[in-house]
Short mmCIF file of C-alpha atoms and ligand atoms in Angstrom, two decimals:
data_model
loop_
_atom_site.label_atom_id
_atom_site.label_comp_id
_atom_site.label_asym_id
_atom_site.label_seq_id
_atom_site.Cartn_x
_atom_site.Cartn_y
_atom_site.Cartn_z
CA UNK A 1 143.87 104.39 122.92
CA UNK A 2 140.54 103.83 123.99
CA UNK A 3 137.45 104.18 121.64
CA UNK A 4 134.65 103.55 124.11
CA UNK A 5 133.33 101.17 121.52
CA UNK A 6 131.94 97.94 122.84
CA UNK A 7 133.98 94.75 122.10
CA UNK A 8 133.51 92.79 118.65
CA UNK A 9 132.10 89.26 119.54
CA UNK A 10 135.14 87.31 120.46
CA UNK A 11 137.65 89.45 118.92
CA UNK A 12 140.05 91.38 120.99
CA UNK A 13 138.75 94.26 122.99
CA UNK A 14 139.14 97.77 120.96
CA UNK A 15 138.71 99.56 123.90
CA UNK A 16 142.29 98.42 125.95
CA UNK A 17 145.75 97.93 124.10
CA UNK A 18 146.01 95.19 121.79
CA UNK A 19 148.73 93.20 124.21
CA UNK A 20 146.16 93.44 126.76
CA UNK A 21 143.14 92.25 125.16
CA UNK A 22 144.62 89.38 123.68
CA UNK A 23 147.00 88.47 126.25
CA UNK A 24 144.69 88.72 129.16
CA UNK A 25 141.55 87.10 127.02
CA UNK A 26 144.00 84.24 125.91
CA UNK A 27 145.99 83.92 128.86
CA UNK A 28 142.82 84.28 131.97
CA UNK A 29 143.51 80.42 133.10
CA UNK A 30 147.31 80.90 133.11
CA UNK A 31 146.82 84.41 135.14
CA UNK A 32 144.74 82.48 137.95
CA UNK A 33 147.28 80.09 138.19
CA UNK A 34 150.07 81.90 137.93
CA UNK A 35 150.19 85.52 139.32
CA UNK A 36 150.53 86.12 143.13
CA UNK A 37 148.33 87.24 145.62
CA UNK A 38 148.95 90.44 147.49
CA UNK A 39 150.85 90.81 150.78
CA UNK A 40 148.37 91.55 153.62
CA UNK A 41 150.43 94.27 154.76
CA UNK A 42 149.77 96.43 151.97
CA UNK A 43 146.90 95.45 151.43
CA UNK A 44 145.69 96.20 155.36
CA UNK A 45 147.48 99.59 154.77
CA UNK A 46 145.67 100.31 151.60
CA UNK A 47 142.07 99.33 153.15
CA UNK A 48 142.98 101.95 156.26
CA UNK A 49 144.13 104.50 154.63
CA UNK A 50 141.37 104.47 152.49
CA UNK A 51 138.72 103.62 154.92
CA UNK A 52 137.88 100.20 153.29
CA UNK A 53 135.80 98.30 155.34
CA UNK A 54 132.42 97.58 156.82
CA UNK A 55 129.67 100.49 155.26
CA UNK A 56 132.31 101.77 152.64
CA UNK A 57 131.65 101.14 149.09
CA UNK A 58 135.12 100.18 147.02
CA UNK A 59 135.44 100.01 142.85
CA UNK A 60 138.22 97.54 141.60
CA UNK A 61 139.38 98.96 138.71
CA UNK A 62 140.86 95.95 136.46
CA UNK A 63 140.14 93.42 138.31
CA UNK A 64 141.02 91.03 136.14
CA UNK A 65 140.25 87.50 137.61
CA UNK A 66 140.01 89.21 140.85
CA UNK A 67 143.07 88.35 143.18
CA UNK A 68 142.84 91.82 144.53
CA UNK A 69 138.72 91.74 144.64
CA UNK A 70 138.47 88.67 147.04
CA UNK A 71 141.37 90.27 149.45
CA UNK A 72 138.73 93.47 149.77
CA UNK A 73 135.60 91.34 149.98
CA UNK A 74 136.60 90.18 153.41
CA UNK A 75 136.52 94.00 154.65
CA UNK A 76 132.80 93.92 154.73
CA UNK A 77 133.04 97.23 152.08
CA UNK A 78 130.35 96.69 148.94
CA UNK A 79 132.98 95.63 146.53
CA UNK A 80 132.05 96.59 142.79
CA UNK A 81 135.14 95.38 140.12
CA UNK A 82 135.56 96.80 136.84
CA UNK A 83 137.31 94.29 134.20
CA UNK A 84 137.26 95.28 130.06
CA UNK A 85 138.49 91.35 129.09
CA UNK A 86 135.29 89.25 129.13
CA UNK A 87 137.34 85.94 129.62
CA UNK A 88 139.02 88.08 132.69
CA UNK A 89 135.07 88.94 133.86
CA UNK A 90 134.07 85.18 133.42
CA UNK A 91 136.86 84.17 135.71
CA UNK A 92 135.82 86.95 138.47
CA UNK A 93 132.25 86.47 138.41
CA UNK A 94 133.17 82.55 139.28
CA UNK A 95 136.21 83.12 141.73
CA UNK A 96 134.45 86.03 143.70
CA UNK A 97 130.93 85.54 143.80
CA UNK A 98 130.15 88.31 146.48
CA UNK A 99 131.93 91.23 143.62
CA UNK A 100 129.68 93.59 141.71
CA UNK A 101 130.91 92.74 138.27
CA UNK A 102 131.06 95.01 135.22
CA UNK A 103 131.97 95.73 131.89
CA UNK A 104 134.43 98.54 131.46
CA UNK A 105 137.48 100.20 131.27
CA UNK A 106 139.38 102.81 132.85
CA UNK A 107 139.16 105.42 130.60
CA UNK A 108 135.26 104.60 130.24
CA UNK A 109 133.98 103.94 133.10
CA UNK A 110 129.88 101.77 133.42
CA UNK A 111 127.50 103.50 135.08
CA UNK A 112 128.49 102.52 138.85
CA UNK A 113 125.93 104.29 140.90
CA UNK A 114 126.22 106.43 143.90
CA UNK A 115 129.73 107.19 144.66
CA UNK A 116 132.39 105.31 145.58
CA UNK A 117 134.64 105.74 149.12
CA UNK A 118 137.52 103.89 147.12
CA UNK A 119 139.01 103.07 144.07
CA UNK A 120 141.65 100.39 143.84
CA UNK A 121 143.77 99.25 140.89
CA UNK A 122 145.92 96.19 141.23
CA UNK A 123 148.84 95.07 138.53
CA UNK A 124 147.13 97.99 135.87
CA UNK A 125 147.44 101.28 136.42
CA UNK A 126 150.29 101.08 133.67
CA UNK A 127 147.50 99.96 130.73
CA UNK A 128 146.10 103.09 131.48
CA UNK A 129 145.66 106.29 129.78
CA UNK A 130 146.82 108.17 132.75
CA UNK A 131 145.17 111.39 133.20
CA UNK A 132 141.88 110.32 131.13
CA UNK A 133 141.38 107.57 133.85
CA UNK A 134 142.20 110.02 136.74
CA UNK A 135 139.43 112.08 135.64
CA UNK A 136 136.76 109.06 135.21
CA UNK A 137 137.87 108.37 138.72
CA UNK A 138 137.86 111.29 140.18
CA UNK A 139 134.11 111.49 138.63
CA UNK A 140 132.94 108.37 140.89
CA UNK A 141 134.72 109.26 144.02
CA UNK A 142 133.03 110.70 146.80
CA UNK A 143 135.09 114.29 147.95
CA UNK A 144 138.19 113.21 150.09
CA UNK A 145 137.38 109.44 148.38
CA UNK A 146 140.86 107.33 148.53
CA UNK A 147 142.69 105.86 145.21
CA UNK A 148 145.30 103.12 145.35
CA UNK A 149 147.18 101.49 143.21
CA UNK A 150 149.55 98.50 143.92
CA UNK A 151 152.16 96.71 142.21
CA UNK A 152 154.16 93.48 142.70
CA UNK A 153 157.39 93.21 140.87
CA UNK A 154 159.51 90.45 140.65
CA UNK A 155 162.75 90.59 142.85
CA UNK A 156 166.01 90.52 140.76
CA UNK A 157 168.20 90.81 143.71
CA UNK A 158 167.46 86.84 143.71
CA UNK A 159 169.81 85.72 140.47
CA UNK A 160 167.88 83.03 139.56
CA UNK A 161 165.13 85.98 139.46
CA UNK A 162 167.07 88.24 137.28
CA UNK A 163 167.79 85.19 135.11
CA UNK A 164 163.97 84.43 134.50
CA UNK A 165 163.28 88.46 134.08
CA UNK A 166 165.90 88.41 131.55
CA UNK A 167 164.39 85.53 129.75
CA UNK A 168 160.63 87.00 129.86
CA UNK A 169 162.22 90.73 128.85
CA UNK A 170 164.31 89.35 125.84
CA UNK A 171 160.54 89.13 124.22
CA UNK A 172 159.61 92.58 125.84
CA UNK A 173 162.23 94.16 124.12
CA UNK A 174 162.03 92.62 121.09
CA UNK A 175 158.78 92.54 119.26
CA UNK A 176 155.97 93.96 121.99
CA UNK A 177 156.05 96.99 123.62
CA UNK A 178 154.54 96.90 127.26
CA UNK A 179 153.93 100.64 128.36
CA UNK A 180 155.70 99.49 132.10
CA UNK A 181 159.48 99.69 133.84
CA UNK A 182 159.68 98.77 137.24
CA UNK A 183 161.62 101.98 137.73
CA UNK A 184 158.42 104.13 137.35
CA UNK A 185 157.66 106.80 139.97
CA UNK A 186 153.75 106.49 139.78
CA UNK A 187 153.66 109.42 142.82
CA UNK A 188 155.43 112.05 140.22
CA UNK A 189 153.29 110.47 137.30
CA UNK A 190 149.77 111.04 138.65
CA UNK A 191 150.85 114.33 141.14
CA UNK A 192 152.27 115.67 136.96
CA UNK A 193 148.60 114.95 135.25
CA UNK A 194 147.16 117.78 137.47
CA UNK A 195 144.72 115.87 138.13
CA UNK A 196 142.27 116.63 141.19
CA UNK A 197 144.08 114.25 144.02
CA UNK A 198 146.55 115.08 146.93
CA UNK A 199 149.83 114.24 147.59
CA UNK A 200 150.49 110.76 146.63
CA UNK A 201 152.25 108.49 149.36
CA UNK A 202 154.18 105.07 149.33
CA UNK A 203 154.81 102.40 150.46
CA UNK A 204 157.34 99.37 149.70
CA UNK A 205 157.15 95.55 151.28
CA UNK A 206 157.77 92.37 150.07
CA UNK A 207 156.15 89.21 149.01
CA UNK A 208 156.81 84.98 148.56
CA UNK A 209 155.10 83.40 146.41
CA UNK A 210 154.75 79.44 146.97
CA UNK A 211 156.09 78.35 143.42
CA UNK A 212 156.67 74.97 141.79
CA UNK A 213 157.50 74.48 138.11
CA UNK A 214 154.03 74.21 136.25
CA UNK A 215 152.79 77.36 138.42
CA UNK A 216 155.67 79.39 137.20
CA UNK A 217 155.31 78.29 133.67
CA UNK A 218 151.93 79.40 134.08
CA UNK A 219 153.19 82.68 135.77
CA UNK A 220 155.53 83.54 132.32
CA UNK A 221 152.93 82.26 129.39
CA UNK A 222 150.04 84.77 131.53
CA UNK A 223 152.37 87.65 130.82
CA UNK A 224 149.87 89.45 128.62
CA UNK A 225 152.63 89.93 125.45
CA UNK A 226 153.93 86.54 125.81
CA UNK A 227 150.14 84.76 126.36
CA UNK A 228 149.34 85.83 122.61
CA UNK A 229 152.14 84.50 121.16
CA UNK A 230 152.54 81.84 118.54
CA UNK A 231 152.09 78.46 120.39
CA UNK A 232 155.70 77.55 119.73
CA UNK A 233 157.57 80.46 120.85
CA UNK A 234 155.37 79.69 124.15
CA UNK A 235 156.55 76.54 124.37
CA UNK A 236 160.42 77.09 124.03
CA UNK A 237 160.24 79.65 126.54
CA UNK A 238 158.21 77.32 128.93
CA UNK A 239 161.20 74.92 128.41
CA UNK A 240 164.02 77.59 129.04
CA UNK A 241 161.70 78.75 132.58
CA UNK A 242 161.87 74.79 133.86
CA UNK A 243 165.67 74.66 132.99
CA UNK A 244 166.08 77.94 134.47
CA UNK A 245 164.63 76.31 137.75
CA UNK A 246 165.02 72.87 137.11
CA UNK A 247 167.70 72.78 140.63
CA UNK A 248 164.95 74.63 142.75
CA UNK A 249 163.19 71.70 143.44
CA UNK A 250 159.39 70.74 143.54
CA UNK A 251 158.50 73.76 145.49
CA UNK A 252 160.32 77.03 146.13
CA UNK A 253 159.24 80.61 146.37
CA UNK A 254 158.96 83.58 143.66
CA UNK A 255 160.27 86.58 144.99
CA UNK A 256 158.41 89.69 144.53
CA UNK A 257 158.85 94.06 145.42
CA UNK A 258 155.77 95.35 146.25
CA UNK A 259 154.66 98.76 146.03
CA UNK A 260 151.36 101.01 146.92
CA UNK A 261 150.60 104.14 146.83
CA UNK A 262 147.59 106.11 147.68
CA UNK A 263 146.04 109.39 147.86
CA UNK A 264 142.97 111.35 148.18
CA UNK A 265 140.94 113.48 146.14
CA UNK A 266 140.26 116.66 146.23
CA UNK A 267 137.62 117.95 148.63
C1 LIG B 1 147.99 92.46 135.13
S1 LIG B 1 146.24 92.41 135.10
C2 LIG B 1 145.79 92.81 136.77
C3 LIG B 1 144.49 92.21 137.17
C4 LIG B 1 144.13 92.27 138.66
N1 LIG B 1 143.90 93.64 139.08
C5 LIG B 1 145.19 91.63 139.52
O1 LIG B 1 145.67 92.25 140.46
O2 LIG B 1 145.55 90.46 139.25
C6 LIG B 1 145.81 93.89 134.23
C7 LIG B 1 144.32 94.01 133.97
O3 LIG B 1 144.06 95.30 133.45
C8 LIG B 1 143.03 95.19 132.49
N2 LIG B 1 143.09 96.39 131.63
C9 LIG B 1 143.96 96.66 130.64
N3 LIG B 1 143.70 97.86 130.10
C10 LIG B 1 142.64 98.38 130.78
C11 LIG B 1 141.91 99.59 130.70
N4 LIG B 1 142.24 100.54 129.81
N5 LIG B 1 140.89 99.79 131.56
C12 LIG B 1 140.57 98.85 132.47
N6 LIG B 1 141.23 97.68 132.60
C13 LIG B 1 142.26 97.44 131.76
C14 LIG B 1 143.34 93.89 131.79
O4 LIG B 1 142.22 93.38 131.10
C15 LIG B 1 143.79 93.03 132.96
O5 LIG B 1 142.73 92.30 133.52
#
């Protein structure tokens, strides 16, 4: 999957999979708009478990436009974020100034300097080559240095939820292949790569995302197999997503699973 090669001037990045390069280089605007945050309480869990905070020095892996990044800033940790897509990077180097921003991925990791206390990875631990990127980040963590990874999924036990997942997955099944199922057991996955980390723990909360109909347009067309689709296609799906919610009103919420997990590596 990845080549290490740089990117080709404007062209999608060789180094990620194709749906990711050009749906998160097409779709970076529609991302900012549309994805949700991350519920504090996982996110205060993640930064004490891992000792995130004032005189620790954290890597976001993936950063994307940085909607994890600017929840760590606050910490007072040095806050370096790692983001392949350059339309991604152009979006984080705007929205969080105070971020350390680089080119790379996770199987090829920049050089970051002295190690790192922490390494986060927020919506994208599923783009990656799992045990090559354990092993690049295992290589910039200090000994007993914390990894987490969180996820937000959206809620189906809404119906109007399941509805819209149903919609967005009729494309997923169909013609792109996205290398993520909301079933996945990320603790077996990484604890079965042998790679050098402890026991992996979790955790499960929920989120709300304040929604109205443009935003969750936005929130389908960013979803990196649909943002590189043929214009039309986009737009008939935008038009089944507003009937789909077209009784919710002006403003409603998106329902949304979260999970974390965490764990250390090896001394
Ligand atoms: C769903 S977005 C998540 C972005 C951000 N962490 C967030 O929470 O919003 C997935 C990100 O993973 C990046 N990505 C995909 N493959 C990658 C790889 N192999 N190494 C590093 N980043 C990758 C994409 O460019 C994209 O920005």
């Amino acid at each position: 999957m990845s080549t290490g090669a740089p990117p080709d001037a404007g062209g999608p990045d060789p180094r990620v999979m194709p749906a990711a390069a050009s749906g998160f280089g097409a779709g970076a605007d529609d991302y900012e708009r549309g994805r949700p945050s991350y519920p504090a309480d996982a996110v205060e869990l993640l930064c004490r478990e891992l000792g995130i905070g004032p005189g620790a020095r954290v890597l976001d892996l993936a950063a994307g436009t940085g909607k994890l990044t600017r929840l760590l800033v606050p910490t007072g940790a040095e806050v370096v974020a790692v983001e392949p897509v350059a339309e991604m990077r152009e979006r984080l180097r705007t929205g969080v100034p105070e971020a350390h921003v680089l080119d790379g991925t996770a199987e090829r990791l920049p050089d970051v300097g002295r190690p790192f206390d922490a390494v986060t990875v927020a919506q994208a631990f599923h783009w990656f080559d799992a045990p090559v990127a354990l092993a690049q980040i295992a290589g910039v963590l200090r000994p007993g240095g914390g990894l987490g990874l969180v996820w937000n999924e959206r809620d189906a036990r809404e119906p109007w939820v399941a509805e819209l997942s149903r919609l967005i997955r009729w494309d997923e099944r169909g013609r792109w292949r996205v290398p993520y199922t909301v079933e996945e057991d990320w603790a077996a996955r990484i604890e079965a790569t042998g790679a050098p980390f402890g026991p992996v723990a979790r955790y499960d909360t929920t989120y709300r995302q304040p929604m109205d109909p443009d935003t969750l347009v936005a929130r389908v067309l960013s979803t990196s197999y649909i943002a590189s689709q043929p214009e039309a296609d986009r737009a008939v799906l935008a038009g089944q997503v507003r009937e789909l919610v077209a009784d919710l009103g002006d403003s409603f919420e998106l329902p949304y699973v979260t999970v974390a997990y965490w764990c250390r590596r090896d001394p």
